[in-house]
Coordinates of C-alpha atoms and ligand atoms in Angstrom, one line a residue:
X16 CA 0.0 0.0 0.1
X17 CA 1.3 3.5 -0.9
X18 CA 1.7 6.0 1.9
X19 CA -1.1 8.2 2.6
X20 CA -1.3 11.7 4.1
X21 CA -3.2 11.2 7.5
X22 CA -6.0 13.6 8.6
X23 CA -4.9 16.1 11.3
X24 CA -6.4 15.3 14.9
X25 CA -7.9 18.7 14.9
X26 CA -8.7 21.9 13.1
X27 CA -6.0 23.8 11.1
X28 CA -6.5 26.7 13.6
X29 CA -6.8 24.6 16.8
X30 CA -3.2 25.2 17.9
X31 CA -3.5 28.9 17.8
X32 CA -2.0 31.3 18.9
X33 CA 1.1 29.0 19.3
X34 CA 1.0 27.5 15.9
X35 CA -1.1 29.5 13.3
X36 CA -3.4 27.9 10.7
X37 CA -1.5 29.0 7.8
X38 CA 1.4 27.3 8.7
X39 CA -0.6 24.0 9.8
X40 CA -2.1 24.2 6.2
X41 CA 0.9 24.8 4.5
X42 CA 2.9 22.3 6.5
X43 CA 0.6 19.7 6.4
X44 CA -0.9 20.0 2.9
X45 CA 1.9 21.1 1.2
X46 CA 5.5 19.8 2.8
X47 CA 3.7 16.8 4.4
X48 CA 2.1 15.9 1.3
X49 CA 5.1 16.5 -0.6
X50 CA 7.1 13.8 1.4
X51 CA 4.3 11.2 0.9
X52 CA 4.2 11.7 -3.0
X53 CA 8.0 11.5 -3.3
X54 CA 8.2 8.8 -1.1
X55 CA 5.4 6.7 -3.1
X56 CA 7.2 7.7 -6.2
X57 CA 10.5 6.4 -5.2
X58 CA 9.3 3.2 -3.8
X59 CA 6.9 2.4 -6.6
X60 CA 7.8 -0.8 -8.0
X61 CA 10.5 -1.9 -5.6
X62 CA 10.2 -4.7 -3.3
X63 CA 9.6 -2.2 -0.5
X64 CA 6.2 -0.8 -1.7
X65 CA 4.3 -2.7 1.0
X66 CA 6.6 -2.1 3.9
X67 CA 5.6 0.4 6.5
X68 CA 7.0 3.8 6.6
X69 CA 8.4 3.2 10.2
X70 CA 10.1 0.0 9.2
X71 CA 11.4 1.5 5.7
X72 CA 13.4 4.0 7.6
X73 CA 15.1 1.1 9.7
X74 CA 15.9 -0.8 6.3
X75 CA 17.4 2.2 4.3
X76 CA 20.7 0.0 3.5
X77 CA 18.8 -2.5 1.9
X78 CA 17.4 0.0 -0.9
X79 CA 19.3 0.3 -4.1
X80 CA 21.7 2.9 -3.8
X81 CA 20.2 5.5 -6.0
X82 CA 17.0 5.1 -4.1
X83 CA 18.4 5.4 -0.6
X84 CA 18.6 9.1 -0.2
X85 CA 15.3 10.0 -1.4
X86 CA 13.6 7.6 0.5
X87 CA 15.6 8.7 3.7
X88 CA 14.5 12.3 3.3
X89 CA 10.9 11.6 2.1
X90 CA 9.6 8.4 3.9
X91 CA 11.8 9.9 7.0
X92 CA 9.7 13.2 6.5
X93 CA 6.5 11.0 6.3
X94 CA 7.2 9.3 9.8
X95 CA 8.5 12.6 11.3
X96 CA 5.4 14.6 10.2
X97 CA 2.7 11.7 11.3
X98 CA 4.2 11.4 14.6
X99 CA 4.4 15.2 14.9
X100 CA 0.8 15.9 14.3
X101 CA -0.1 13.2 16.7
X102 CA 2.1 14.5 19.7
X103 CA 0.0 18.1 19.4
X104 CA -3.2 19.3 20.6
X105 CA -5.0 22.4 21.3
X106 CA -3.7 24.3 24.4
X107 CA -5.9 23.5 27.4
X108 CA -7.6 20.7 25.5
X109 CA -5.2 18.1 25.6
X110 CA -2.2 20.3 24.9
X111 CA 0.2 21.8 27.4
X112 CA 0.4 21.2 31.2
X113 CA 2.7 18.6 32.5
X114 CA 3.1 15.0 32.1
X115 CA 2.4 12.5 34.7
X116 CA 2.6 8.9 36.0
X117 CA 5.2 6.8 34.4
X118 CA 6.2 9.6 31.9
X119 CA 7.0 11.9 34.6
X120 CA 8.9 9.4 36.6
X121 CA 11.1 8.7 33.6
X122 CA 11.7 12.1 32.9
X123 CA 12.6 12.9 36.5
X124 CA 14.8 9.8 36.6
X125 CA 16.8 11.1 33.6
X126 CA 16.7 14.7 33.9
X127 CA 16.2 15.7 37.5
X128 CA 13.1 17.5 36.9
X129 CA 10.4 18.3 34.4
X130 CA 12.1 21.7 34.0
X131 CA 15.4 20.6 33.4
X132 CA 14.1 18.4 30.9
X133 CA 12.3 21.0 28.8
X134 CA 15.7 23.1 29.0
X135 CA 17.8 20.3 27.7
X136 CA 15.2 19.7 24.9
X137 CA 15.1 23.3 24.2
X138 CA 18.8 23.5 23.9
X139 CA 18.9 20.8 21.4
X140 CA 16.2 22.1 19.4
X141 CA 17.7 25.5 19.4
X142 CA 21.3 24.2 18.8
X143 CA 20.3 22.2 15.6
X144 CA 21.9 24.1 12.8
X145 CA 19.7 24.5 9.9
X146 CA 17.0 21.9 9.4
X147 CA 16.1 19.2 11.6
X148 CA 14.2 17.7 14.5
X149 CA 14.9 17.6 18.5
X150 CA 13.6 14.3 19.9
X151 CA 13.1 12.6 23.2
X152 CA 13.8 9.2 22.9
X153 CA 13.4 5.9 25.2
X154 CA 16.5 3.8 25.2
X155 CA 15.6 0.2 26.1
X156 CA 19.0 -1.1 26.5
X157 CA 19.5 1.2 29.7
X158 CA 15.8 2.2 30.4
X159 CA 16.5 5.4 30.0
X160 CA 15.0 8.7 28.3
X161 CA 17.6 10.9 26.4
X162 CA 17.1 13.9 24.2
X163 CA 19.1 14.3 21.1
X164 CA 18.5 16.0 17.5
X165 CA 18.6 15.0 14.0
X166 CA 19.4 16.6 10.8
X167 CA 17.0 17.2 7.6
X168 CA 14.2 14.4 8.0
X169 CA 16.4 11.7 9.7
X170 CA 14.7 9.8 12.7
X171 CA 16.4 8.2 15.6
X172 CA 14.8 4.8 14.2
X173 CA 17.5 5.1 11.3
X174 CA 20.0 4.3 14.0
X175 CA 22.8 6.2 15.6
X176 CA 25.5 5.8 12.9
X177 CA 23.0 7.3 10.3
X178 CA 21.1 9.8 12.2
X179 CA 23.6 10.7 15.1
X180 CA 20.7 10.1 17.5
X181 CA 19.1 6.8 18.3
X182 CA 16.2 5.0 20.5
X183 CA 12.7 5.1 20.1
X184 CA 11.3 8.6 19.5
X185 CA 8.4 9.5 22.1
X186 CA 8.3 13.3 21.5
X187 CA 9.8 15.2 18.4
X188 CA 9.7 18.7 17.5
X189 CA 10.2 20.1 13.9
X190 CA 12.7 22.9 14.0
X191 CA 13.1 23.3 10.2
X192 CA 12.1 27.1 9.2
X193 CA 8.9 25.9 7.3
X194 CA 7.4 25.0 10.7
X195 CA 7.6 28.6 12.3
X196 CA 8.8 31.1 10.0
X197 CA 5.5 32.7 8.9
X198 CA 4.6 33.4 12.7
X199 CA 7.9 33.7 14.3
X200 CA 10.4 34.5 11.4
X201 CA 13.8 34.1 12.7
X202 CA 12.6 33.3 16.4
X203 CA 13.2 29.7 16.6
X204 CA 13.3 30.0 20.6
X205 CA 10.0 31.8 20.7
X206 CA 8.4 28.9 18.6
X207 CA 9.9 26.3 21.0
X208 CA 8.8 28.1 23.9
X209 CA 5.2 28.0 22.4
X210 CA 5.5 24.4 21.5
X211 CA 5.1 23.5 25.2
X212 CA 1.7 25.0 25.1
X213 CA 0.6 22.5 22.7
X214 CA 2.2 19.1 23.6
X215 CA -0.3 16.3 23.9
X216 CA 1.4 14.6 26.9
X217 CA -1.0 11.9 27.0
X218 CA 0.1 10.7 23.5
X219 CA 3.7 10.9 24.7
X220 CA 2.9 8.8 27.7
X221 CA 1.2 6.4 25.3
X222 CA 4.2 6.5 23.0
X223 CA 6.4 5.5 26.0
X224 CA 4.3 2.8 26.8
X225 CA 4.4 1.4 23.2
X226 CA 8.2 1.9 23.3
X227 CA 8.8 0.0 26.6
X228 CA 6.4 -3.0 25.5
Ligands
MN316 MN1 8.1 19.8 8.7

């Protein structure tokens, strides 16, 4: 089955004022749609046309060399954006506030406190040079959450050797300029601060539970 663009779980203007409707529209209907189209075009007729995108990005080395970069970028973009829409929710209506339960315990164990985690994540997001993502990942081996960042549309699932960041991502933040420039221009730190108001911690907690399973 070819990849398909998922419907957003909220209205385009639901994340305002933190993420504006025009940005959401262009980001989902143009940028994400292009990743889907280009990934499908690259995989059409290959042995990987039926492989799920989350699995495909862990098997890039199996692709013919002339397909690897385009699938890395576009299947990566599809996985990353599908994740991103799900971990967002309208402020005060599923978005913002603080994590609780297992997720909060894991954050406290790894970073000392929720505030220290936020500072470390914001630092990774701010310092990512050019286009990329900041991630909170569960590391199964040492049973610990870690923060890292990737370039372009790389995803920690691609592995440390490729992405420079590994583990199972449970929270990702898109810091490409296309994610914030209409509203925040060059003020990436303001976009990162606003992001905390629309994080769907219940979804992040589900991601952690799935990563641990
Ligand atoms: Mn994006």
